[in-house]
XYZ file of C-alpha atoms in Angstrom:
725
model
C 68.661 71.789 93.195
C 66.229 72.812 90.791
C 67.655 70.727 88.104
C 67.665 67.463 90.407
C 64.067 68.175 91.501
C 63.099 68.215 87.853
C 64.899 64.881 86.942
C 63.134 63.267 89.973
C 59.688 64.342 88.699
C 60.433 63.269 85.336
C 61.457 59.664 86.900
C 58.190 59.615 88.623
C 56.293 60.666 85.487
C 55.304 63.935 86.867
C 55.474 66.001 83.730
C 53.284 69.039 84.580
C 54.828 69.519 87.643
C 58.575 68.953 86.098
C 57.299 71.599 83.451
C 56.305 74.397 85.881
C 59.892 74.027 87.657
C 61.629 73.735 84.556
C 59.651 77.168 83.209
C 60.930 79.101 86.420
C 64.646 77.635 85.745
C 64.689 79.025 82.152
C 63.211 82.425 83.226
C 66.150 82.944 85.696
C 68.616 81.725 83.108
C 67.284 84.143 80.513
C 67.605 87.287 82.801
C 71.334 86.505 83.438
C 71.903 86.209 79.819
C 70.279 89.499 79.125
C 72.541 91.307 81.578
C 75.682 89.542 80.344
C 75.356 91.180 77.075
C 75.699 94.808 78.284
C 79.600 94.687 78.645
C 79.765 94.122 74.813
C 77.427 97.075 74.168
C 79.773 99.381 76.124
C 82.735 98.156 74.107
C 80.802 98.749 70.767
C 80.151 102.263 71.991
C 83.737 102.884 72.846
C 84.637 101.892 69.407
C 82.258 104.251 67.579
C 83.592 107.237 69.457
C 87.074 106.663 67.801
C 88.094 108.185 64.543
C 87.274 105.944 61.718
C 89.809 107.620 59.094
C 92.815 109.755 59.602
C 95.294 111.791 57.128
C 98.559 109.756 57.423
C 101.793 110.324 55.527
C 103.545 107.322 54.013
C 106.383 107.288 51.471
C 106.372 111.004 51.351
C 102.611 111.049 50.333
C 99.697 112.420 52.149
C 96.626 109.786 52.306
C 93.479 109.319 54.118
C 93.767 105.763 55.674
C 91.634 103.770 58.283
C 92.520 104.708 61.745
C 92.738 101.105 62.905
C 95.659 100.481 60.447
C 97.841 103.075 62.001
C 101.133 101.935 63.494
C 103.639 103.268 66.001
C 105.746 106.183 64.052
C 103.236 107.032 61.586
C 102.765 110.670 60.815
C 99.282 111.859 60.898
C 97.409 115.443 60.485
C 95.293 116.870 63.212
C 92.631 119.291 61.729
C 90.034 121.365 62.932
C 86.819 119.534 63.557
C 88.440 116.055 63.531
C 89.012 113.301 65.928
C 92.685 112.513 67.138
C 92.868 108.849 65.809
C 95.615 107.300 68.113
C 98.081 108.630 70.962
C 100.450 110.992 69.345
C 103.098 113.563 69.696
C 102.858 116.736 67.949
C 106.120 117.935 66.000
C 104.940 121.090 64.337
C 101.947 123.223 64.526
C 99.533 124.376 67.197
C 95.898 122.790 67.941
C 93.068 123.421 70.581
C 92.091 120.086 72.186
C 89.018 119.229 73.888
C 89.899 115.965 76.007
C 87.275 116.483 78.485
C 85.733 113.361 77.713
C 88.961 111.598 78.423
C 90.770 113.471 81.104
C 87.851 115.311 82.868
C 89.828 118.643 82.001
C 87.071 121.312 81.688
C 88.936 123.629 79.609
C 90.411 122.796 76.107
C 94.185 122.906 76.102
C 96.575 124.387 73.672
C 99.016 121.758 72.209
C 102.018 122.736 70.212
C 105.238 121.033 69.394
C 106.174 118.479 71.924
C 102.751 118.171 73.596
C 100.889 114.919 73.553
C 97.352 114.336 72.086
C 95.308 111.433 72.992
C 93.300 109.315 70.902
C 89.438 110.345 71.059
C 90.021 114.224 71.513
C 88.347 116.863 69.563
C 90.392 119.248 67.621
C 88.789 122.533 68.257
C 90.844 124.739 66.372
C 94.333 124.745 64.455
C 96.128 122.292 62.486
C 99.289 120.102 63.535
C 101.532 117.240 62.314
C 102.116 114.447 64.887
C 103.932 111.333 65.480
C 101.945 108.225 66.643
C 103.088 106.819 70.011
C 100.496 104.372 70.627
C 97.536 102.647 68.767
C 94.573 100.258 69.776
C 94.438 98.762 73.183
C 97.885 100.730 74.049
C 96.293 103.996 73.702
C 95.072 105.923 76.834
C 91.478 105.629 75.170
C 92.167 101.662 74.657
C 93.065 101.178 78.125
C 89.964 102.614 79.220
C 88.119 100.461 77.190
C 89.895 97.232 78.717
C 89.191 98.497 82.272
C 85.142 98.711 81.196
C 85.496 95.203 79.750
C 87.045 93.734 82.849
C 85.157 95.773 85.514
C 82.830 93.934 87.563
C 81.202 94.012 91.005
C 79.027 91.346 92.789
C 75.925 93.328 93.346
C 74.755 93.167 97.098
C 71.183 91.569 95.475
C 73.360 88.896 94.377
C 75.306 88.350 97.328
C 71.810 88.402 99.498
C 70.467 85.711 97.068
C 73.437 83.623 97.618
C 73.504 84.017 101.315
C 69.716 83.058 101.947
C 70.012 79.950 99.390
C 73.312 78.853 101.295
C 71.673 79.171 104.593
C 68.550 77.479 103.676
C 70.568 74.883 101.611
C 72.521 74.039 104.829
C 69.608 74.043 107.160
C 67.026 72.285 105.042
C 69.823 69.809 103.731
C 70.345 68.402 107.391
C 66.667 68.217 107.641
C 66.094 66.340 104.338
C 68.870 63.814 105.127
C 67.049 63.242 108.840
C 63.688 62.917 107.016
C 65.396 60.126 104.450
C 66.934 58.362 107.331
C 63.715 58.277 109.264
C 61.617 57.264 106.294
C 64.179 54.228 105.662
C 63.475 53.216 109.219
C 60.043 53.147 108.986
C 60.378 50.798 106.103
C 58.643 52.892 103.417
C 58.489 51.687 100.019
C 60.958 53.064 97.655
C 58.280 55.156 95.401
C 57.048 56.517 98.782
C 60.288 57.675 99.794
C 61.367 59.076 96.399
C 57.978 61.042 96.778
C 58.857 62.274 100.219
C 62.296 63.240 99.328
C 61.045 65.057 96.234
C 58.441 66.992 98.252
C 61.093 68.123 100.671
C 63.456 69.314 98.039
C 60.639 71.302 96.472
C 59.679 72.822 99.807
C 63.561 73.565 100.503
C 63.950 75.779 97.209
C 63.132 79.608 97.162
C 62.224 79.143 93.532
C 60.747 82.339 92.906
C 63.516 84.494 95.037
C 65.485 85.738 91.938
C 62.303 86.609 90.114
C 60.799 88.462 92.891
C 64.026 90.415 92.959
C 63.666 91.121 89.361
C 60.020 91.958 89.742
C 60.441 94.578 92.526
C 63.260 96.167 90.600
C 60.976 96.454 87.458
C 58.298 97.932 89.262
C 60.816 100.690 90.911
C 62.146 100.936 87.126
C 58.875 102.020 85.909
C 58.443 104.503 88.777
C 61.783 105.884 87.761
C 61.059 106.147 84.035
C 58.323 108.460 84.586
C 60.796 110.905 86.701
C 63.068 110.924 83.838
C 65.430 108.261 85.247
C 66.482 105.370 83.158
C 67.721 102.068 84.361
C 69.579 100.088 82.266
C 69.937 97.062 84.367
C 67.354 96.327 87.124
C 69.961 95.522 90.144
C 70.918 99.075 89.812
C 67.433 100.107 91.225
C 67.903 97.845 94.468
C 71.647 99.092 94.775
C 70.367 102.749 94.718
C 68.913 102.177 98.166
C 72.110 100.840 99.408
C 74.927 103.178 98.459
C 76.355 105.154 101.456
C 79.113 106.858 98.869
C 78.331 108.610 95.830
C 81.511 109.298 93.482
C 80.860 112.623 91.289
C 82.913 113.634 88.028
C 83.397 117.109 88.061
C 83.284 118.447 84.277
C 79.731 117.837 82.733
C 78.494 116.195 85.770
C 78.603 118.600 88.829
C 79.381 121.538 86.265
C 77.687 122.134 82.939
C 80.707 121.367 81.137
C 80.284 124.833 79.087
C 82.662 127.821 79.466
C 80.812 131.066 80.571
C 82.122 134.538 81.392
C 82.494 134.364 85.145
C 83.857 137.575 85.857
C 84.946 141.119 84.162
C 87.542 143.167 85.631
C 87.625 146.501 83.900
C 90.671 148.951 84.373
C 90.720 152.855 84.560
C 88.753 154.468 81.580
C 86.539 151.584 80.910
C 83.404 149.661 82.173
C 82.301 146.076 81.826
C 80.127 146.294 79.020
C 82.779 147.852 76.742
C 85.648 145.379 77.919
C 83.195 142.668 76.935
C 82.078 144.044 73.591
C 85.715 144.499 72.665
C 86.514 141.103 73.373
C 83.611 139.996 71.469
C 84.807 141.896 68.350
C 88.003 140.071 68.505
C 86.066 136.838 68.685
C 85.113 134.560 65.722
C 81.381 134.387 65.144
C 79.711 131.056 64.896
C 83.420 129.084 65.066
C 83.950 126.205 66.960
C 86.295 127.895 69.598
C 84.386 127.619 72.842
C 86.052 130.438 74.329
C 84.880 132.922 71.724
C 81.329 131.478 71.886
C 81.283 132.033 75.649
C 82.321 135.671 75.117
C 79.775 136.378 72.220
C 77.113 134.919 74.108
C 77.744 136.956 77.222
C 78.045 140.430 75.260
C 74.945 139.514 73.700
C 73.161 140.316 76.860
C 74.593 143.846 77.021
C 74.258 146.685 74.561
C 76.869 149.222 73.883
C 75.585 152.144 71.607
C 78.968 153.507 70.750
C 80.490 150.429 69.590
C 82.918 150.788 66.657
C 82.165 148.830 63.164
C 84.170 146.058 62.459
C 86.791 146.411 59.465
C 88.834 143.381 59.655
C 89.016 140.026 61.727
C 92.435 138.286 62.648
C 91.533 134.992 63.909
C 93.426 133.356 66.784
C 97.192 132.545 66.157
C 98.683 129.760 68.255
C 102.059 131.453 68.351
C 101.034 134.913 69.193
C 98.197 133.660 71.323
C 95.745 136.277 70.751
C 93.057 137.268 68.142
C 92.576 140.854 66.881
C 89.906 143.028 65.298
C 90.612 146.152 63.525
C 87.612 148.670 64.052
C 86.327 152.241 63.237
C 84.262 154.434 65.010
C 83.046 156.629 62.395
C 83.756 157.292 58.525
C 86.408 159.923 59.269
C 87.627 158.369 62.302
C 91.087 156.526 62.616
C 91.520 152.743 62.776
C 91.636 151.401 66.158
C 92.541 147.847 67.361
C 90.677 145.504 69.678
C 92.907 142.412 70.879
C 91.799 139.632 72.959
C 94.379 136.894 74.086
C 96.765 135.633 76.856
C 97.655 138.118 79.865
C 101.531 137.819 79.119
C 101.080 138.701 75.165
C 98.560 141.285 75.630
C 100.528 143.343 78.048
C 103.495 143.188 76.004
C 101.465 145.352 73.511
C 99.580 147.701 75.689
C 100.376 150.280 78.323
C 101.059 148.844 81.772
C 98.181 149.272 84.585
C 98.511 149.568 88.016
C 97.323 146.483 89.757
C 96.199 144.547 86.763
C 98.768 141.887 87.233
C 97.570 141.251 90.767
C 93.969 140.859 89.499
C 95.116 138.577 86.754
C 97.058 136.297 89.462
C 94.261 136.461 91.640
C 91.486 135.174 89.285
C 94.081 132.402 87.975
C 94.359 131.636 91.566
C 90.729 130.626 91.889
C 90.829 128.469 88.957
C 89.638 130.772 86.414
C 90.905 130.933 82.802
C 92.144 134.654 82.387
C 92.131 136.670 79.279
C 93.244 140.339 78.821
C 91.539 142.703 76.581
C 93.177 145.805 74.755
C 91.681 148.623 72.707
C 93.156 151.739 71.272
C 94.914 153.233 68.118
C 97.878 150.903 67.074
C 100.510 152.650 68.600
C 98.849 153.531 71.773
C 96.843 150.305 72.935
C 95.534 150.444 76.401
C 94.681 147.632 78.544
C 90.872 147.753 78.846
C 90.179 144.996 81.178
C 90.517 141.148 82.129
C 87.849 138.271 81.563
C 87.545 135.126 83.489
C 86.165 132.076 82.018
C 85.018 128.874 83.849
C 82.876 126.155 83.818
C 80.225 126.903 86.320
C 78.360 124.368 88.659
C 74.784 122.965 87.524
C 72.432 125.136 89.362
C 71.132 122.067 91.260
C 74.332 120.657 92.251
C 74.611 122.283 95.638
C 71.182 121.222 96.481
C 71.882 117.489 95.400
C 74.917 117.354 97.754
C 72.879 118.704 100.759
C 70.038 116.083 100.312
C 72.241 113.300 99.775
C 73.863 114.270 103.080
C 70.448 114.259 104.856
C 69.980 110.979 103.413
C 73.180 109.325 104.802
C 75.134 109.439 101.484
C 78.670 111.105 101.403
C 79.574 112.713 98.125
C 83.023 113.026 96.788
C 84.206 114.661 93.584
C 86.667 113.092 91.297
C 88.183 114.936 88.441
C 91.061 115.297 86.333
C 91.371 118.994 86.877
C 93.932 120.543 89.009
C 93.124 120.986 92.737
C 92.941 124.443 92.819
C 89.948 124.641 90.149
C 88.403 121.295 91.967
C 88.770 123.123 95.061
C 86.807 126.189 93.951
C 83.768 123.924 92.469
C 83.881 121.911 95.610
C 83.164 124.873 97.630
C 80.548 126.326 95.316
C 78.540 123.000 95.491
C 79.118 122.365 99.121
C 81.608 119.751 99.458
C 83.755 120.537 102.568
C 86.861 118.814 103.399
C 90.574 118.056 102.278
C 91.673 117.611 98.599
C 93.646 114.509 97.446
C 97.298 115.460 97.318
C 99.031 112.695 95.473
C 98.807 109.779 98.304
C 98.390 106.368 97.151
C 94.757 105.588 95.793
C 94.876 101.740 97.115
C 94.110 102.042 100.688
C 91.937 105.129 100.941
C 88.562 105.419 102.454
C 85.458 107.570 101.392
C 86.198 109.672 105.055
C 89.867 110.702 104.032
C 88.901 113.215 101.311
C 86.118 115.301 99.616
C 87.986 115.821 96.459
C 90.317 113.868 94.458
C 92.040 116.075 91.801
C 94.260 115.166 88.756
C 92.907 111.610 88.647
C 92.815 109.781 85.556
C 90.186 107.454 84.221
C 91.985 104.123 85.886
C 92.533 106.207 89.133
C 88.862 106.495 89.152
C 88.275 103.034 88.634
C 91.093 102.072 91.555
C 89.097 104.738 93.895
C 85.625 103.076 93.192
C 87.328 99.784 93.973
C 89.163 100.872 97.020
C 85.855 102.112 98.632
C 84.098 98.900 98.024
C 86.893 96.891 99.482
C 86.457 99.247 102.635
C 82.892 97.900 102.856
C 80.854 100.409 100.981
C 78.280 100.358 98.529
C 79.367 102.759 96.011
C 77.569 105.053 93.425
C 79.281 106.869 90.729
C 77.941 109.749 88.461
C 79.719 110.825 85.190
C 79.273 111.830 81.622
C 82.347 111.078 79.677
C 84.497 108.135 78.145
C 87.037 108.867 81.337
C 84.101 108.072 83.770
C 83.045 104.759 81.957
C 85.127 102.305 83.882
C 84.263 103.545 87.202
C 80.689 103.732 86.190
C 80.721 99.917 85.051
C 82.623 99.083 88.329
C 80.381 100.994 90.710
C 77.315 99.212 92.170
C 75.241 102.024 90.767
C 76.617 104.005 87.886
C 74.722 107.110 86.851
C 75.374 108.848 83.591
C 73.762 112.343 83.212
C 71.721 113.248 80.479
C 74.261 114.935 78.428
C 76.689 112.198 78.773
C 78.377 110.249 75.987
C 76.979 106.961 74.620
C 80.169 105.445 76.251
C 78.877 106.416 79.598
C 75.424 105.546 79.372
C 76.051 101.975 77.950
C 78.444 101.441 81.022
C 76.000 103.055 83.482
C 73.169 101.275 85.277
C 70.978 104.461 85.452
C 70.731 106.947 82.839
C 69.420 110.552 83.597
C 67.226 111.502 80.534
C 66.203 114.744 81.523
C 68.667 117.787 82.502
C 69.778 118.281 86.148
C 70.661 116.104 88.982
C 67.321 115.674 90.648
C 66.996 111.961 89.228
C 69.873 110.765 91.550
C 67.622 111.712 94.671
C 64.708 109.897 92.960
C 66.912 106.888 92.451
C 68.020 106.757 96.010
C 64.372 106.774 97.252
C 62.899 104.739 94.934
C 65.787 102.462 95.596
C 64.762 102.300 99.174
C 61.301 101.344 98.652
C 62.413 98.577 96.367
C 64.844 97.466 99.064
C 62.209 97.158 101.719
C 59.728 95.439 99.517
C 62.343 92.739 98.776
C 63.344 92.531 102.276
C 59.691 91.410 102.988
C 59.653 89.118 100.473
C 62.966 87.501 101.649
C 61.766 87.365 105.119
C 58.629 85.640 104.200
C 60.717 83.148 102.071
C 63.039 82.159 104.727
C 60.202 81.975 107.172
C 58.291 79.424 104.804
C 61.281 77.440 103.530
C 62.752 76.894 107.133
C 59.599 75.278 108.698
C 58.336 73.112 105.427
C 60.865 70.459 105.632
C 60.417 70.137 109.512
C 56.599 70.271 109.345
C 57.048 67.083 106.763
C 59.419 65.453 109.402
C 56.695 66.136 112.192
C 54.086 65.101 110.166
C 55.821 61.683 109.216
C 56.250 61.106 112.965
C 52.681 62.161 113.857
C 51.151 59.978 111.235
C 53.514 57.597 109.558
C 52.976 58.852 106.167
C 53.634 61.963 103.874
C 51.291 64.872 104.970
C 51.706 66.589 101.818
C 52.350 65.343 98.206
C 54.566 66.583 95.221
C 51.286 68.001 93.712
C 50.162 69.712 96.803
C 53.854 71.235 97.193
C 53.555 72.369 93.578
C 50.257 73.990 94.414
C 51.788 75.720 97.403
C 54.695 76.803 95.288
C 52.902 78.495 92.688
C 49.747 79.967 94.878
C 51.959 80.920 97.565
C 54.985 82.468 95.661
C 52.605 84.564 93.593
C 50.988 85.947 96.498
C 54.360 86.733 98.109
C 55.479 88.231 95.208
C 52.571 90.911 95.101
C 54.773 92.191 98.018
C 56.524 93.835 95.283
C 53.924 96.452 95.157
C 53.121 96.867 98.386
C 53.247 100.193 100.398
C 56.478 100.301 102.692
C 58.193 102.724 105.029
C 61.539 103.632 103.223
C 64.579 103.912 105.621
C 66.287 107.259 106.247
C 69.566 105.815 105.904
C 71.348 103.581 103.318
C 70.065 99.669 103.429
C 72.075 97.096 104.431
C 71.683 93.300 103.674
C 71.582 91.818 107.249
C 71.533 87.855 106.221
C 72.524 86.478 109.612
C 69.573 88.682 111.336
C 67.377 88.090 108.439
C 67.917 84.239 108.621
C 67.469 84.315 112.407
C 64.108 86.252 112.306
C 62.812 84.074 109.364
C 63.535 80.841 111.224
C 61.717 82.387 114.524
C 58.629 83.191 112.521
C 58.876 80.166 110.642
C 58.908 78.227 114.049
C 55.772 80.133 115.154
C 54.062 78.845 111.689
C 55.313 75.378 112.451
C 53.706 75.308 115.821
C 50.433 76.573 114.396
C 50.238 73.785 111.465
C 51.381 70.907 113.804
C 48.892 71.886 116.130
C 46.031 71.926 113.374
C 47.535 68.542 111.909
C 47.398 67.088 115.584
C 43.674 68.185 115.993
C 42.878 66.555 112.486
C 44.344 63.362 113.076
C 43.649 62.805 116.897
C 40.279 65.003 117.387
C 38.690 64.692 114.148
C 40.418 61.369 113.116
C 40.684 62.301 109.523
C 41.917 59.817 107.015
C 45.372 60.211 105.163
C 44.014 62.231 102.117
C 42.127 64.519 104.381
C 45.039 65.079 106.667
C 47.042 66.295 103.328
C 44.278 68.593 102.586
C 44.272 69.846 106.071
C 48.162 70.262 106.089
C 47.746 72.349 102.631
C 45.275 74.464 104.122
C 47.402 75.111 106.983
C 50.431 76.322 105.272
C 48.287 78.346 102.890
C 46.177 80.069 105.230
C 49.107 80.298 107.849
C 51.482 81.760 105.277
C 48.678 84.386 104.307
C 48.237 85.385 107.959
C 52.238 85.687 108.581
C 52.535 87.937 105.243
C 50.187 90.399 106.792
C 51.710 89.925 110.377
C 55.476 90.922 109.034
C 54.889 92.993 106.186
C 55.712 96.098 108.518
C 58.255 96.223 111.367
C 55.377 98.032 113.601
C 51.894 96.973 114.067
C 50.251 95.505 110.990
C 47.257 98.172 110.695
C 48.486 101.768 110.417
C 50.241 100.766 106.878
C 47.262 99.785 104.562
C 48.126 97.101 102.114
C 48.292 97.494 98.351
C 45.317 96.721 96.337
C 47.262 94.080 94.290
C 48.250 92.488 97.566
C 44.511 92.434 98.551
C 43.631 91.210 95.214
C 46.275 88.433 95.349
C 45.213 87.256 98.929
C 41.470 87.128 98.101
C 42.583 85.173 94.796
C 44.590 82.647 96.916
C 41.900 82.184 99.750
C 39.345 81.504 96.973
C 41.440 79.127 94.860
C 42.226 77.271 98.078
C 38.808 77.176 99.463
C 37.433 75.909 95.943
C 40.159 73.095 95.707
C 39.647 71.712 99.135
C 35.789 71.891 99.200
C 35.422 70.425 95.949
C 38.169 68.013 96.246
C 40.032 68.989 93.111
C 43.638 67.554 92.931
C 43.335 66.665 97.034
C 40.513 64.921 99.043
C 37.573 67.033 99.877
C 36.838 68.609 103.518
C 33.636 69.926 104.783
C 33.443 73.847 104.343
C 32.951 73.979 108.074
C 36.340 72.513 108.535
C 37.744 74.726 105.713
C 36.267 77.871 107.472
C 37.447 77.067 110.773
C 41.176 76.845 109.415
C 40.770 80.328 107.955
C 39.426 81.690 111.281
C 42.339 80.041 113.266
C 44.626 81.675 110.831
C 43.472 85.000 111.053
C 43.691 84.639 115.011
C 47.105 83.367 114.830
C 48.281 86.514 112.515
C 46.922 88.727 115.097
C 49.053 86.953 117.849
C 52.154 86.888 115.791
C 51.851 90.722 114.979
C 52.535 91.100 118.929
C 55.278 88.416 118.940
C 57.210 90.017 116.185
C 57.861 93.273 117.769
C 60.587 92.332 120.610
C 61.778 89.782 117.926
C 62.752 92.581 115.491
C 63.958 95.004 118.009
C 66.437 92.355 119.337
C 67.565 91.657 115.730
C 67.674 95.101 114.528
C 65.160 94.651 111.845
C 62.943 97.384 113.140
């Protein structure tokens, strides 16, 4: 419609007006192009996450080859500190794999012969030989990248714009056709008809609607940035106010993604400090093993005076599943051993202790990783105690879940971890409800489960889609590559500060500071943004629904057009920029998730527009039949009636309650003052229109103020009836 209006203006040699409309058209197109490039940035981040080179054996010789050149069946070497270059099956050796960013597992996994290693996993310990089973897009990582590329959801903002424009197009299209038919009936000249139709087309299009949505989101984004919340696409700000379901990854999101000593169970003859100290002696100092790092960090907080001196350290052996330290308490004392490892292994070397097995089993049932510690002479080792490790929840995770609940948002955990571990964390952060147990994901609803455990990246993606199909506006919070498809698919994807580049590129919002408080800030700011956009949308529907009808009534009353294309362009520029200042206005954010109710908005806007229409018709009638104004003067009067009447309407409907308790923003007042000053100056001075006496201009301004006060009282029952209050 805008392109057609530009062509009509060019045909009439109205180049200035055509340039203004064309500039607005280009502005919206540029915004769309910028957002469409984000998927490519996400894929580039995924490629950077993969290993660039890999040790590969071909023709009996080990060489360093490009990871992209690997093929199925190649033998590759997995070494400490490296990244697995392709999906592979281990044929010999043992490694400790950190796959948390791919599978969501919070703990590294021991992988030996027959185990699978996924592309992108980090090798924390050991060395192994593996056979490549899949490369490129056929890997688990590649499938994740493909999901990100195809993930797409139409935002509620886009649906709202489409719904508003569709309704206005149907309504005004019929009115324009009726206007055209009547002008032909009157026998107007072709030039007058084209000018009239052009004016009607310009009056029908909410030109600044997309730009206003963008401006409102940009204002919200600026406020969020000051709070450590960075929106990567502006639509996410508005969506934050509408989400009613928030899906959260567990590892690295609700939890810290860092192993910590959670519990110490000393056995007879030992205390917690000594159990931890013996375990620290049998742990590598400064190595990449996260278990050893967690134990040494915890041991550093406790001092043991009689700690023996370390003589030799034997690193962790994947076959024996233990590490060992040889120590001595004094120069003449015999050597002793401190052993740390799997409970089953250590208990074969140390004397049995009553109740130890039951305690170990109870800790494992709670989702902890359990290590046994033994100490004593080589031939008389005693079981000193048990150490339980876990990935603890973030300090603010429980408060986040509780506050989101008060805002009407249901929080759901999605994790690749086992149900037992997920259930423990869910209980600690306040998520109550059943845990997913392997049923179909396609038709599930947010109310069905509180936790989905053992889910893969594609499962998280499918869950977000399933929730959206059930009518929910979904947010997704995560930190790893395994969360990226779901982050991309969700209306509001949130990446935590410690997340990978992949997650941050896929998300719509990135938390730049530690903690989860930014999620609540985003929701609250989103609801403020939504209310501002809602005001503008209601105002736009109101104006656009009455303009063409007013042109038709004016044609019937006077026999000529009551507005020229130039006056219509002036009204568009002045009026739209005034209305756009609503994006900074003070609002009352809702307590529950926002919903676009286009039908009710359309009815409400048309009803308010009808009131403005009656005001403008009355003003035009008085000018034509009481003041007996000429054609040019009547056009100026119509211009003033719409300009001042729109001002009054904006103030009357800017709040769902009476207009006076909530003060307008300074920018709105400034824009309003400039709008009135420009309109008065043009009308009195006769610039771009026929002049009117200042007393007539002042009278229109006063009547518009009275009209606004009356409208303030008329809107209350209407908004209650349409549930817009």
